[in-house]
GROMACS .gro file of C-alpha atoms in nm:
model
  168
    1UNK     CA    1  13.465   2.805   6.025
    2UNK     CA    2  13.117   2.910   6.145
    3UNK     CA    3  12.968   3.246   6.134
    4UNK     CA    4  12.958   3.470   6.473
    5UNK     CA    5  12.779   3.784   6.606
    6UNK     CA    6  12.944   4.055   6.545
    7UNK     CA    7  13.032   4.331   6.815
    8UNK     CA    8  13.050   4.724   6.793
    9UNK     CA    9  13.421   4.820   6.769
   10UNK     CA   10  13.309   5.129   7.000
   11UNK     CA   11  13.260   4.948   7.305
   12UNK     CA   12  13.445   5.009   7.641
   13UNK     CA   13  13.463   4.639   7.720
   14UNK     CA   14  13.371   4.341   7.467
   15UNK     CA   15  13.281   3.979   7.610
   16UNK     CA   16  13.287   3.677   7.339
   17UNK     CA   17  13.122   3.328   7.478
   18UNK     CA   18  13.406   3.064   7.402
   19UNK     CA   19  13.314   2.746   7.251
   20UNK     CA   20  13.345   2.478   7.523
   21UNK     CA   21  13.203   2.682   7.811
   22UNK     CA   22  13.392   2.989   7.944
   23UNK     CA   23  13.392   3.361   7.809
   24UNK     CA   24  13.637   3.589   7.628
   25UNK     CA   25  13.684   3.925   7.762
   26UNK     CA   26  13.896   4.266   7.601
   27UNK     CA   27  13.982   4.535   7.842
   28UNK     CA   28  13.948   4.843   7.791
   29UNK     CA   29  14.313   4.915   7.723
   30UNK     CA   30  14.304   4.611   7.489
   31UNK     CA   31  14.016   4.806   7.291
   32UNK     CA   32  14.154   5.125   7.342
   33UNK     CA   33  14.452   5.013   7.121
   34UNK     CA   34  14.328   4.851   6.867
   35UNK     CA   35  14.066   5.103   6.788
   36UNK     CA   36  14.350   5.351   6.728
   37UNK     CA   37  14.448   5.146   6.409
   38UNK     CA   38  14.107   5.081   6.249
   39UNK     CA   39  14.146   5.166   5.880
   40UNK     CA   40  13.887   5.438   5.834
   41UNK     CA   41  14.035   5.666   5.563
   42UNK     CA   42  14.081   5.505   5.218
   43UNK     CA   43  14.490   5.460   5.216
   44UNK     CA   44  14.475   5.344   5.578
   45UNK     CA   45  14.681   5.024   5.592
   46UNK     CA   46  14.620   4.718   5.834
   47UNK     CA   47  14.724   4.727   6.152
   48UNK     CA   48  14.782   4.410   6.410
   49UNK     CA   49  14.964   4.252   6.700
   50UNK     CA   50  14.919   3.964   6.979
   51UNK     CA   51  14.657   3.964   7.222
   52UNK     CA   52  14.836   3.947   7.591
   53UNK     CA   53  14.679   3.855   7.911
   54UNK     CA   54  14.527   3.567   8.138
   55UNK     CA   55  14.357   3.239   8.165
   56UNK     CA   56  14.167   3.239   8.465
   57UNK     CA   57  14.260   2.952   8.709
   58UNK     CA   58  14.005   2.727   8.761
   59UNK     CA   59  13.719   2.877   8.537
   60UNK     CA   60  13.754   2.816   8.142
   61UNK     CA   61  13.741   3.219   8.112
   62UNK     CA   62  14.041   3.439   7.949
   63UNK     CA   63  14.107   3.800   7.962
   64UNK     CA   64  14.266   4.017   7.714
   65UNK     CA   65  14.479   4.261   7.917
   66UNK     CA   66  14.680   4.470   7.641
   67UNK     CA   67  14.729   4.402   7.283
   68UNK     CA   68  15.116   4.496   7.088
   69UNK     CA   69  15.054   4.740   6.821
   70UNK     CA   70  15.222   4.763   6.479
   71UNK     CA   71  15.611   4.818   6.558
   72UNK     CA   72  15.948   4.924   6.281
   73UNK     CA   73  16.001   4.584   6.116
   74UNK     CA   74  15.598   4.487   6.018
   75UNK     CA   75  15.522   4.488   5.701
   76UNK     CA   76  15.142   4.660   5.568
   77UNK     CA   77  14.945   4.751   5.315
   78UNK     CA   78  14.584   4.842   5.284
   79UNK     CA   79  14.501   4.444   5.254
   80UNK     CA   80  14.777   4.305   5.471
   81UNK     CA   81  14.933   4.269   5.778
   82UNK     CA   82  15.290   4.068   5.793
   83UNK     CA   83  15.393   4.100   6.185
   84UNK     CA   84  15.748   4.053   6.224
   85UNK     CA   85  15.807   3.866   6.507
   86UNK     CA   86  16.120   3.979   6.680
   87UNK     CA   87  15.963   4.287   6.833
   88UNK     CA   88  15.639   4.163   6.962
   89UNK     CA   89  15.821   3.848   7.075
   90UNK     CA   90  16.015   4.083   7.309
   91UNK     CA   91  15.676   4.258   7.399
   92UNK     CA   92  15.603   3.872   7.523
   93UNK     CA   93  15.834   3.783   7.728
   94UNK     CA   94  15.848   4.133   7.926
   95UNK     CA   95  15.481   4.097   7.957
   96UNK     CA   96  15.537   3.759   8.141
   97UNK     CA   97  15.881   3.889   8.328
   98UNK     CA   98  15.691   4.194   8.463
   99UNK     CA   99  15.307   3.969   8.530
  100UNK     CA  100  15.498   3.701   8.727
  101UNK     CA  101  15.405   3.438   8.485
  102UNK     CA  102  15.058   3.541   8.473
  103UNK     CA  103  15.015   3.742   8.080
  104UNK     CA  104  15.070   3.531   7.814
  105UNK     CA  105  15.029   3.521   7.482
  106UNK     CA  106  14.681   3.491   7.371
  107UNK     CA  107  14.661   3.507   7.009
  108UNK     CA  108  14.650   3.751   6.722
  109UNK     CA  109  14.477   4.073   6.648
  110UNK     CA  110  14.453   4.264   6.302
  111UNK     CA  111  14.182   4.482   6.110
  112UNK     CA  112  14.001   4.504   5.782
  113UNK     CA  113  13.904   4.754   5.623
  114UNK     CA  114  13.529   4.660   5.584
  115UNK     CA  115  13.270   4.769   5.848
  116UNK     CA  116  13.179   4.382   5.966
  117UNK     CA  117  13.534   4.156   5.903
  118UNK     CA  118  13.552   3.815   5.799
  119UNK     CA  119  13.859   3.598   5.746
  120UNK     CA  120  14.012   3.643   5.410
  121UNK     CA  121  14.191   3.271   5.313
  122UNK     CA  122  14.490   3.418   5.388
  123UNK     CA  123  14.403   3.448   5.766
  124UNK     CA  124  14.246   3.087   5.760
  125UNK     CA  125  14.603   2.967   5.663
  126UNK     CA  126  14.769   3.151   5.879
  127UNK     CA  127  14.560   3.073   6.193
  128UNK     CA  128  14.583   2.695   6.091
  129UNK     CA  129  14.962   2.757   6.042
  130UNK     CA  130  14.969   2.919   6.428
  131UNK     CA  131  14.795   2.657   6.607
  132UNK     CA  132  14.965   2.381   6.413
  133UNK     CA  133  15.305   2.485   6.406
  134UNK     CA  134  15.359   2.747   6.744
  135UNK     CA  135  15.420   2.643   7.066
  136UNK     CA  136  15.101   2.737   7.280
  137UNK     CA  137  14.924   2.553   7.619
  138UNK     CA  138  14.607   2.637   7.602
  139UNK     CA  139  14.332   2.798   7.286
  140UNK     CA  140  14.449   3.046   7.042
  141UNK     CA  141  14.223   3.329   6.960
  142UNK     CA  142  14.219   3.572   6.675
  143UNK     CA  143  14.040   3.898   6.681
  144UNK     CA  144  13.926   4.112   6.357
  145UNK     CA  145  13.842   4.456   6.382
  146UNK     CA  146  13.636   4.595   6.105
  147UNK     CA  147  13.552   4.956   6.051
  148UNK     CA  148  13.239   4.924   6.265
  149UNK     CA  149  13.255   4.552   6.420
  150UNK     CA  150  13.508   4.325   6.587
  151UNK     CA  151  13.503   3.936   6.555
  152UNK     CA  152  13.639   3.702   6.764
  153UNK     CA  153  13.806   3.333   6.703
  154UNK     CA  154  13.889   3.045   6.887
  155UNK     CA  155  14.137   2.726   6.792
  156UNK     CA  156  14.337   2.481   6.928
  157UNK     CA  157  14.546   2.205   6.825
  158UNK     CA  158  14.401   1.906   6.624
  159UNK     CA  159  14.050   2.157   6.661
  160UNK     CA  160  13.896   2.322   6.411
  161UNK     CA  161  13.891   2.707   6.459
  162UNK     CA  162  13.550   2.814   6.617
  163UNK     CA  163  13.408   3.214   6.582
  164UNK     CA  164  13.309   3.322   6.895
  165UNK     CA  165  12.931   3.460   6.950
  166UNK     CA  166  12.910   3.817   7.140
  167UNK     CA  167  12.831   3.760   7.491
  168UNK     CA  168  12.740   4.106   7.617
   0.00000   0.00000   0.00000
């Protein structure tokens, strides 16, 4: 896992430089969402969801559209976040019913309560467990939000998981 620049949670539009080549961008409604569940008071329990939107054809550059937020079934606590997966599964597959195949799942999003997040081990196993175990096409990315900062992620299969330097 390497280290990344960190971007200000407050931002209307975040871009993250991917890896191989390519950029990582979170719409405004993306942001908009998860900034409603940044743990800012002291009992405020993590929040998190998947990441839905598009892999632009013919470019190596991915846009995060809308994000699921915590639904009646996930389990949290001020130091965890347990998504159950029937709810945001449906969330999916309506998102790719109603996009005519074009949103997809993207990854995972969840937040810390620290201003500038890094992976706990917990989130390290789990992200190895996703891209080794889920069925995906393409990279997996997996977003932190912090009290003041938001990190971003990228992994594949048989790859390592790569953080993801702020582009703009």
């Amino acid at each position: 896992m390497t280290t990344t620049e960190s971007a200000p949670v407050t931002a209307t539009k975040l871009v993250f430089a991917r890896s191989g080549g390519g950029r990582v961008q979170l719409g405004p409604s993306a942001l908009y969402a998860i900034r409603r569940h940044l743990q800012l008071g002291l009992d405020a329990a993590e929040a998190g969801g998947v990441l839905l939107g598009r892999y632009i054809a013919g470019t190596a550059d991915v846009v995060v559209d809308a994000v699921t937020e915590p639904m009646a079934g996930d389990r949290r606590s001020r130091a965890r976040f347990f998504r159950h997966r029937r709810g945001h599964q449906l969330a999916i597959k309506s998102a790719w019913s109603e996009s005519g195949g074009t949103s997809a799942w993207l990854g995972e999003w969840h937040t810390h309560p620290e201003p500038d997040p890094s992976p706990s081990f917990i989130d390290r196993l789990d992200w190895r467990r996703k891209l080794t175990v889920d069925r995906y096409e393409e990279a997996l990315f997996f977003l932190i939000a912090g009290t003041d900062r938001l990190r971003a992620w990228e992994g594949a299969r048989h790859r390592r998981v790569y953080a993801l330097p702020h582009f703009t």
